[in-house]
């Protein structure tokens, strides 16, 4: 999971973090300003990359990305991640309140504040991601 902490409001982000906290073998990498990162409760083992300034957080997340066929959760609305989502070999879920068209073209997009958590749970189940027992 790659999290653009500056781009998604905490009320949208925290329920997703709480849900994914129960998933085995998850990898969470988040980048953003110190205040954005500190305002959330992160799953144990999350990598938090503090960056400020235009595009620095995005670049840190792009660098942390590992190409594979596993499901990828992107928590961002930033169209800069559109190419990454389009080229990812596995399924991609974007969690955002205002995802760019570039993200909508290549991923499933869910706004948990408007749609609730069920669509995210369904996507996880459909891609084989299961909560820890």
Short mmCIF file of N, CA and C in Angstrom, two decimals, residues 8-131:
data_model
loop_
_atom_site.label_atom_id
_atom_site.label_comp_id
_atom_site.label_asym_id
_atom_site.label_seq_id
_atom_site.Cartn_x
_atom_site.Cartn_y
_atom_site.Cartn_z
N UNK A 8 -4.98 12.78 0.94
CA UNK A 8 -6.25 12.19 1.36
C UNK A 8 -6.50 12.55 2.82
N UNK A 9 -7.68 13.08 3.09
CA UNK A 9 -8.02 13.55 4.43
C UNK A 9 -8.08 12.40 5.44
N UNK A 10 -7.64 12.64 6.68
CA UNK A 10 -7.64 11.59 7.70
C UNK A 10 -8.98 10.86 7.88
N UNK A 11 -10.13 11.53 7.82
CA UNK A 11 -11.38 10.77 7.98
C UNK A 11 -11.61 9.73 6.87
N UNK A 12 -11.03 9.94 5.71
CA UNK A 12 -11.10 8.93 4.63
C UNK A 12 -10.03 7.87 4.81
N UNK A 13 -8.89 8.29 5.29
CA UNK A 13 -7.72 7.41 5.36
C UNK A 13 -7.73 6.48 6.57
N UNK A 14 -8.06 6.97 7.75
CA UNK A 14 -7.94 6.16 8.96
C UNK A 14 -8.75 4.87 8.93
N UNK A 15 -10.00 4.86 8.46
CA UNK A 15 -10.73 3.59 8.42
C UNK A 15 -10.06 2.55 7.50
N UNK A 16 -9.43 3.00 6.45
CA UNK A 16 -8.73 2.08 5.54
C UNK A 16 -7.49 1.52 6.23
N UNK A 17 -6.75 2.37 6.92
CA UNK A 17 -5.58 1.90 7.68
C UNK A 17 -6.00 0.89 8.74
N UNK A 18 -7.11 1.15 9.41
CA UNK A 18 -7.60 0.24 10.44
C UNK A 18 -7.96 -1.11 9.82
N UNK A 19 -8.62 -1.10 8.68
CA UNK A 19 -8.98 -2.34 8.00
C UNK A 19 -7.74 -3.11 7.56
N UNK A 20 -6.80 -2.42 6.96
CA UNK A 20 -5.61 -3.08 6.43
C UNK A 20 -4.64 -3.50 7.53
N UNK A 21 -4.84 -2.98 8.73
CA UNK A 21 -4.02 -3.41 9.87
C UNK A 21 -4.22 -4.89 10.14
N UNK A 22 -5.38 -5.43 9.76
CA UNK A 22 -5.69 -6.84 10.03
C UNK A 22 -5.28 -7.76 8.88
N UNK A 23 -4.61 -7.23 7.87
CA UNK A 23 -4.21 -8.03 6.71
C UNK A 23 -2.78 -8.54 6.90
N UNK A 24 -2.63 -9.85 6.70
CA UNK A 24 -1.29 -10.44 6.76
C UNK A 24 -0.44 -9.93 5.59
N UNK A 25 0.84 -9.91 5.78
CA UNK A 25 1.81 -9.61 4.71
C UNK A 25 1.53 -8.30 3.99
N UNK A 26 1.05 -7.33 4.71
CA UNK A 26 0.85 -6.03 4.09
C UNK A 26 2.12 -5.21 4.21
N UNK A 27 2.32 -4.36 3.26
CA UNK A 27 3.45 -3.44 3.29
C UNK A 27 2.87 -2.04 3.10
N UNK A 28 3.05 -1.19 4.10
CA UNK A 28 2.51 0.17 4.05
C UNK A 28 3.66 1.15 4.00
N UNK A 29 3.66 1.97 2.95
CA UNK A 29 4.64 3.04 2.83
C UNK A 29 3.84 4.33 2.66
N UNK A 30 4.09 5.29 3.53
CA UNK A 30 3.38 6.57 3.48
C UNK A 30 4.39 7.70 3.40
N UNK A 31 4.01 8.73 2.68
CA UNK A 31 4.86 9.90 2.56
C UNK A 31 4.01 11.15 2.67
N UNK A 32 4.61 12.18 3.25
CA UNK A 32 3.90 13.45 3.38
C UNK A 32 4.54 14.32 4.44
N UNK A 33 3.87 15.41 4.71
CA UNK A 33 4.35 16.33 5.74
C UNK A 33 4.23 15.69 7.12
N UNK A 34 5.09 16.11 8.03
CA UNK A 34 5.10 15.57 9.40
C UNK A 34 3.72 15.62 10.03
N UNK A 35 3.04 16.74 9.88
CA UNK A 35 1.72 16.89 10.50
C UNK A 35 0.71 15.90 9.93
N UNK A 36 0.75 15.68 8.63
CA UNK A 36 -0.17 14.73 8.00
C UNK A 36 0.10 13.31 8.49
N UNK A 37 1.36 12.94 8.60
CA UNK A 37 1.71 11.59 9.06
C UNK A 37 1.38 11.40 10.53
N UNK A 38 1.61 12.43 11.33
CA UNK A 38 1.40 12.33 12.78
C UNK A 38 -0.08 12.29 13.15
N UNK A 39 -0.94 12.73 12.26
CA UNK A 39 -2.37 12.79 12.57
C UNK A 39 -3.11 11.49 12.39
N UNK A 40 -2.40 10.39 12.16
CA UNK A 40 -3.03 9.10 11.89
C UNK A 40 -2.40 8.01 12.75
N UNK A 41 -3.14 6.93 12.93
CA UNK A 41 -2.62 5.75 13.61
C UNK A 41 -2.26 4.75 12.53
N UNK A 42 -0.97 4.46 12.42
CA UNK A 42 -0.46 3.61 11.35
C UNK A 42 -0.34 2.17 11.81
N UNK A 43 -0.56 1.21 10.91
CA UNK A 43 -0.35 -0.19 11.28
C UNK A 43 1.11 -0.41 11.67
N UNK A 44 1.36 -1.33 12.60
CA UNK A 44 2.75 -1.63 12.98
C UNK A 44 3.58 -2.01 11.75
N UNK A 45 4.80 -1.53 11.74
CA UNK A 45 5.70 -1.84 10.63
C UNK A 45 5.58 -0.91 9.45
N UNK A 46 4.69 0.07 9.51
CA UNK A 46 4.55 1.02 8.40
C UNK A 46 5.83 1.83 8.25
N UNK A 47 6.17 2.13 7.02
CA UNK A 47 7.31 2.99 6.73
C UNK A 47 6.77 4.39 6.47
N UNK A 48 7.16 5.34 7.30
CA UNK A 48 6.69 6.72 7.17
C UNK A 48 7.84 7.59 6.69
N UNK A 49 7.64 8.20 5.54
CA UNK A 49 8.67 9.03 4.91
C UNK A 49 8.24 10.49 4.96
N UNK A 50 8.89 11.23 5.81
CA UNK A 50 8.53 12.64 5.98
C UNK A 50 9.16 13.47 4.86
N UNK A 51 8.31 14.12 4.09
CA UNK A 51 8.77 14.96 2.98
C UNK A 51 7.88 16.18 2.88
N UNK A 52 8.48 17.30 2.60
CA UNK A 52 7.74 18.52 2.34
C UNK A 52 8.22 19.10 1.02
N UNK A 53 7.36 19.84 0.40
CA UNK A 53 7.72 20.46 -0.86
C UNK A 53 7.09 19.77 -2.03
N UNK A 54 6.87 20.52 -3.05
CA UNK A 54 6.18 20.04 -4.24
C UNK A 54 6.84 18.79 -4.80
N UNK A 55 6.08 17.75 -4.95
CA UNK A 55 6.46 16.49 -5.57
C UNK A 55 7.42 15.62 -4.77
N UNK A 56 7.94 16.07 -3.66
CA UNK A 56 8.89 15.23 -2.92
C UNK A 56 8.23 13.99 -2.33
N UNK A 57 7.03 14.14 -1.79
CA UNK A 57 6.32 12.97 -1.24
C UNK A 57 5.98 12.00 -2.37
N UNK A 58 5.55 12.53 -3.50
CA UNK A 58 5.21 11.67 -4.65
C UNK A 58 6.44 10.89 -5.12
N UNK A 59 7.55 11.55 -5.20
CA UNK A 59 8.78 10.90 -5.64
C UNK A 59 9.20 9.81 -4.66
N UNK A 60 9.05 10.07 -3.37
CA UNK A 60 9.40 9.07 -2.36
C UNK A 60 8.53 7.83 -2.51
N UNK A 61 7.24 8.02 -2.77
CA UNK A 61 6.35 6.88 -2.95
C UNK A 61 6.66 6.12 -4.23
N UNK A 62 6.93 6.85 -5.29
CA UNK A 62 7.28 6.19 -6.56
C UNK A 62 8.56 5.37 -6.40
N UNK A 63 9.50 5.87 -5.62
CA UNK A 63 10.74 5.16 -5.38
C UNK A 63 10.49 3.91 -4.52
N UNK A 64 9.54 3.98 -3.61
CA UNK A 64 9.24 2.85 -2.72
C UNK A 64 8.43 1.76 -3.43
N UNK A 65 7.83 2.08 -4.55
CA UNK A 65 7.00 1.12 -5.29
C UNK A 65 7.83 -0.07 -5.75
N UNK A 66 7.28 -1.26 -5.58
CA UNK A 66 7.92 -2.50 -6.03
C UNK A 66 7.02 -3.14 -7.08
N UNK A 67 7.45 -3.19 -8.32
CA UNK A 67 6.61 -3.82 -9.34
C UNK A 67 6.47 -5.32 -9.08
N UNK A 68 5.24 -5.79 -9.08
CA UNK A 68 4.94 -7.21 -8.94
C UNK A 68 3.52 -7.44 -9.44
N UNK A 69 2.98 -8.60 -9.20
CA UNK A 69 1.62 -8.92 -9.64
C UNK A 69 0.62 -8.89 -8.49
N UNK A 70 1.10 -8.55 -7.30
CA UNK A 70 0.23 -8.51 -6.13
C UNK A 70 -0.74 -7.33 -6.22
N UNK A 71 -1.88 -7.43 -5.53
CA UNK A 71 -2.79 -6.28 -5.47
C UNK A 71 -2.08 -5.06 -4.88
N UNK A 72 -2.37 -3.91 -5.43
CA UNK A 72 -1.77 -2.66 -4.98
C UNK A 72 -2.87 -1.70 -4.56
N UNK A 73 -2.73 -1.17 -3.35
CA UNK A 73 -3.65 -0.14 -2.86
C UNK A 73 -2.89 1.19 -2.89
N UNK A 74 -3.44 2.14 -3.62
CA UNK A 74 -2.90 3.50 -3.67
C UNK A 74 -3.88 4.41 -2.96
N UNK A 75 -3.43 5.11 -1.96
CA UNK A 75 -4.29 6.06 -1.27
C UNK A 75 -3.81 7.44 -1.68
N UNK A 76 -4.46 7.95 -2.70
CA UNK A 76 -4.10 9.24 -3.29
C UNK A 76 -5.16 9.61 -4.32
N UNK A 77 -5.24 10.84 -4.65
CA UNK A 77 -6.08 11.27 -5.76
C UNK A 77 -5.24 11.88 -6.86
N UNK A 78 -3.94 11.90 -6.63
CA UNK A 78 -3.00 12.58 -7.50
C UNK A 78 -2.80 11.83 -8.82
N UNK A 79 -3.07 12.49 -9.91
CA UNK A 79 -2.92 11.90 -11.23
C UNK A 79 -1.50 11.51 -11.57
N UNK A 80 -0.52 12.00 -10.82
CA UNK A 80 0.87 11.61 -11.06
C UNK A 80 1.06 10.11 -10.89
N UNK A 81 0.17 9.45 -10.17
CA UNK A 81 0.27 8.01 -9.97
C UNK A 81 -0.49 7.21 -11.03
N UNK A 82 -1.07 7.90 -12.00
CA UNK A 82 -1.83 7.23 -13.05
C UNK A 82 -1.00 6.25 -13.86
N UNK A 83 0.20 6.63 -14.23
CA UNK A 83 1.06 5.74 -15.01
C UNK A 83 1.49 4.54 -14.18
N UNK A 84 1.80 4.75 -12.92
CA UNK A 84 2.17 3.65 -12.04
C UNK A 84 1.00 2.66 -11.94
N UNK A 85 -0.22 3.17 -11.75
CA UNK A 85 -1.39 2.30 -11.66
C UNK A 85 -1.62 1.56 -12.97
N UNK A 86 -1.46 2.25 -14.08
CA UNK A 86 -1.70 1.63 -15.39
C UNK A 86 -0.69 0.54 -15.70
N UNK A 87 0.52 0.69 -15.24
CA UNK A 87 1.57 -0.29 -15.56
C UNK A 87 1.70 -1.40 -14.53
N UNK A 88 1.01 -1.27 -13.40
CA UNK A 88 1.09 -2.32 -12.38
C UNK A 88 0.48 -3.61 -12.93
N UNK A 89 1.18 -4.73 -12.77
CA UNK A 89 0.75 -5.99 -13.36
C UNK A 89 -0.43 -6.64 -12.63
N UNK A 90 -0.70 -6.23 -11.41
CA UNK A 90 -1.81 -6.79 -10.65
C UNK A 90 -2.95 -5.80 -10.54
N UNK A 91 -4.00 -6.18 -9.81
CA UNK A 91 -5.13 -5.27 -9.63
C UNK A 91 -4.75 -4.07 -8.77
N UNK A 92 -5.39 -2.93 -9.04
CA UNK A 92 -5.08 -1.69 -8.33
C UNK A 92 -6.37 -1.09 -7.77
N UNK A 93 -6.31 -0.73 -6.50
CA UNK A 93 -7.40 -0.02 -5.84
C UNK A 93 -6.89 1.36 -5.46
N UNK A 94 -7.65 2.38 -5.82
CA UNK A 94 -7.33 3.74 -5.42
C UNK A 94 -8.37 4.19 -4.40
N UNK A 95 -7.91 4.66 -3.26
CA UNK A 95 -8.78 5.20 -2.23
C UNK A 95 -8.59 6.71 -2.24
N UNK A 96 -9.69 7.41 -2.53
CA UNK A 96 -9.59 8.87 -2.67
C UNK A 96 -10.97 9.50 -2.65
N UNK A 97 -11.00 10.75 -2.23
CA UNK A 97 -12.23 11.52 -2.31
C UNK A 97 -12.36 12.25 -3.63
N UNK A 98 -11.26 12.38 -4.35
CA UNK A 98 -11.27 13.11 -5.62
C UNK A 98 -10.16 12.58 -6.52
N UNK A 99 -10.30 11.34 -6.95
CA UNK A 99 -9.27 10.74 -7.79
C UNK A 99 -9.27 11.36 -9.18
N UNK A 100 -8.10 11.58 -9.71
CA UNK A 100 -7.98 12.15 -11.06
C UNK A 100 -8.49 11.14 -12.09
N UNK A 101 -8.81 11.63 -13.24
CA UNK A 101 -9.26 10.78 -14.34
C UNK A 101 -8.21 9.77 -14.73
N UNK A 102 -6.95 10.13 -14.64
CA UNK A 102 -5.87 9.21 -14.99
C UNK A 102 -5.88 7.98 -14.08
N UNK A 103 -6.25 8.16 -12.82
CA UNK A 103 -6.35 7.02 -11.91
C UNK A 103 -7.60 6.21 -12.18
N UNK A 104 -8.69 6.89 -12.50
CA UNK A 104 -9.96 6.20 -12.76
C UNK A 104 -9.88 5.31 -13.99
N UNK A 105 -9.01 5.67 -14.92
CA UNK A 105 -8.88 4.91 -16.16
C UNK A 105 -8.22 3.55 -15.96
N UNK A 106 -7.44 3.37 -14.89
CA UNK A 106 -6.66 2.15 -14.76
C UNK A 106 -6.81 1.44 -13.42
N UNK A 107 -7.79 1.84 -12.62
CA UNK A 107 -7.92 1.25 -11.29
C UNK A 107 -9.37 1.29 -10.83
N UNK A 108 -9.67 0.51 -9.82
CA UNK A 108 -10.94 0.62 -9.12
C UNK A 108 -10.78 1.76 -8.13
N UNK A 109 -11.71 2.69 -8.12
CA UNK A 109 -11.63 3.85 -7.23
C UNK A 109 -12.77 3.81 -6.23
N UNK A 110 -12.44 3.98 -4.96
CA UNK A 110 -13.44 3.99 -3.89
C UNK A 110 -13.21 5.20 -3.00
N UNK A 111 -14.29 5.88 -2.67
CA UNK A 111 -14.26 6.96 -1.69
C UNK A 111 -14.97 6.44 -0.44
N UNK A 112 -14.22 6.02 0.58
CA UNK A 112 -14.86 5.43 1.75
C UNK A 112 -15.78 6.38 2.49
N UNK A 113 -15.57 7.68 2.37
CA UNK A 113 -16.44 8.64 3.04
C UNK A 113 -17.82 8.67 2.39
N UNK A 114 -17.90 8.36 1.11
CA UNK A 114 -19.17 8.37 0.40
C UNK A 114 -19.76 6.97 0.23
N UNK A 115 -18.89 5.98 0.04
CA UNK A 115 -19.35 4.62 -0.28
C UNK A 115 -19.24 3.64 0.88
N UNK A 116 -18.57 4.05 1.95
CA UNK A 116 -18.35 3.13 3.06
C UNK A 116 -17.18 2.20 2.79
N UNK A 117 -17.00 1.26 3.68
CA UNK A 117 -15.86 0.35 3.59
C UNK A 117 -16.18 -0.93 2.83
N UNK A 118 -17.45 -1.23 2.61
CA UNK A 118 -17.81 -2.48 1.94
C UNK A 118 -17.16 -2.64 0.57
N UNK A 119 -17.13 -1.60 -0.29
CA UNK A 119 -16.46 -1.80 -1.59
C UNK A 119 -14.98 -2.16 -1.46
N UNK A 120 -14.33 -1.63 -0.44
CA UNK A 120 -12.91 -1.96 -0.23
C UNK A 120 -12.79 -3.40 0.24
N UNK A 121 -13.63 -3.82 1.17
CA UNK A 121 -13.61 -5.20 1.64
C UNK A 121 -13.89 -6.16 0.49
N UNK A 122 -14.83 -5.81 -0.38
CA UNK A 122 -15.15 -6.66 -1.53
C UNK A 122 -13.98 -6.74 -2.50
N UNK A 123 -13.31 -5.62 -2.74
CA UNK A 123 -12.15 -5.63 -3.63
C UNK A 123 -11.04 -6.49 -3.05
N UNK A 124 -10.79 -6.35 -1.75
CA UNK A 124 -9.76 -7.16 -1.12
C UNK A 124 -10.08 -8.64 -1.24
N UNK A 125 -11.33 -9.01 -0.98
CA UNK A 125 -11.72 -10.42 -1.07
C UNK A 125 -11.59 -10.92 -2.51
N UNK A 126 -11.98 -10.10 -3.47
CA UNK A 126 -11.93 -10.51 -4.88
C UNK A 126 -10.49 -10.69 -5.37
N UNK A 127 -9.56 -9.99 -4.76
CA UNK A 127 -8.16 -10.09 -5.18
C UNK A 127 -7.37 -11.07 -4.31
N UNK A 128 -8.06 -11.74 -3.39
CA UNK A 128 -7.41 -12.75 -2.57
C UNK A 128 -6.74 -12.23 -1.32
N UNK A 129 -6.94 -10.97 -0.99
CA UNK A 129 -6.35 -10.41 0.23
C UNK A 129 -7.31 -10.69 1.37
N UNK A 130 -6.83 -11.37 2.38
CA UNK A 130 -7.68 -11.77 3.50
C UNK A 130 -7.14 -11.20 4.81
N UNK A 131 -8.06 -10.87 5.71
CA UNK A 131 -7.60 -10.44 7.05
C UNK A 131 -6.89 -11.59 7.74
#
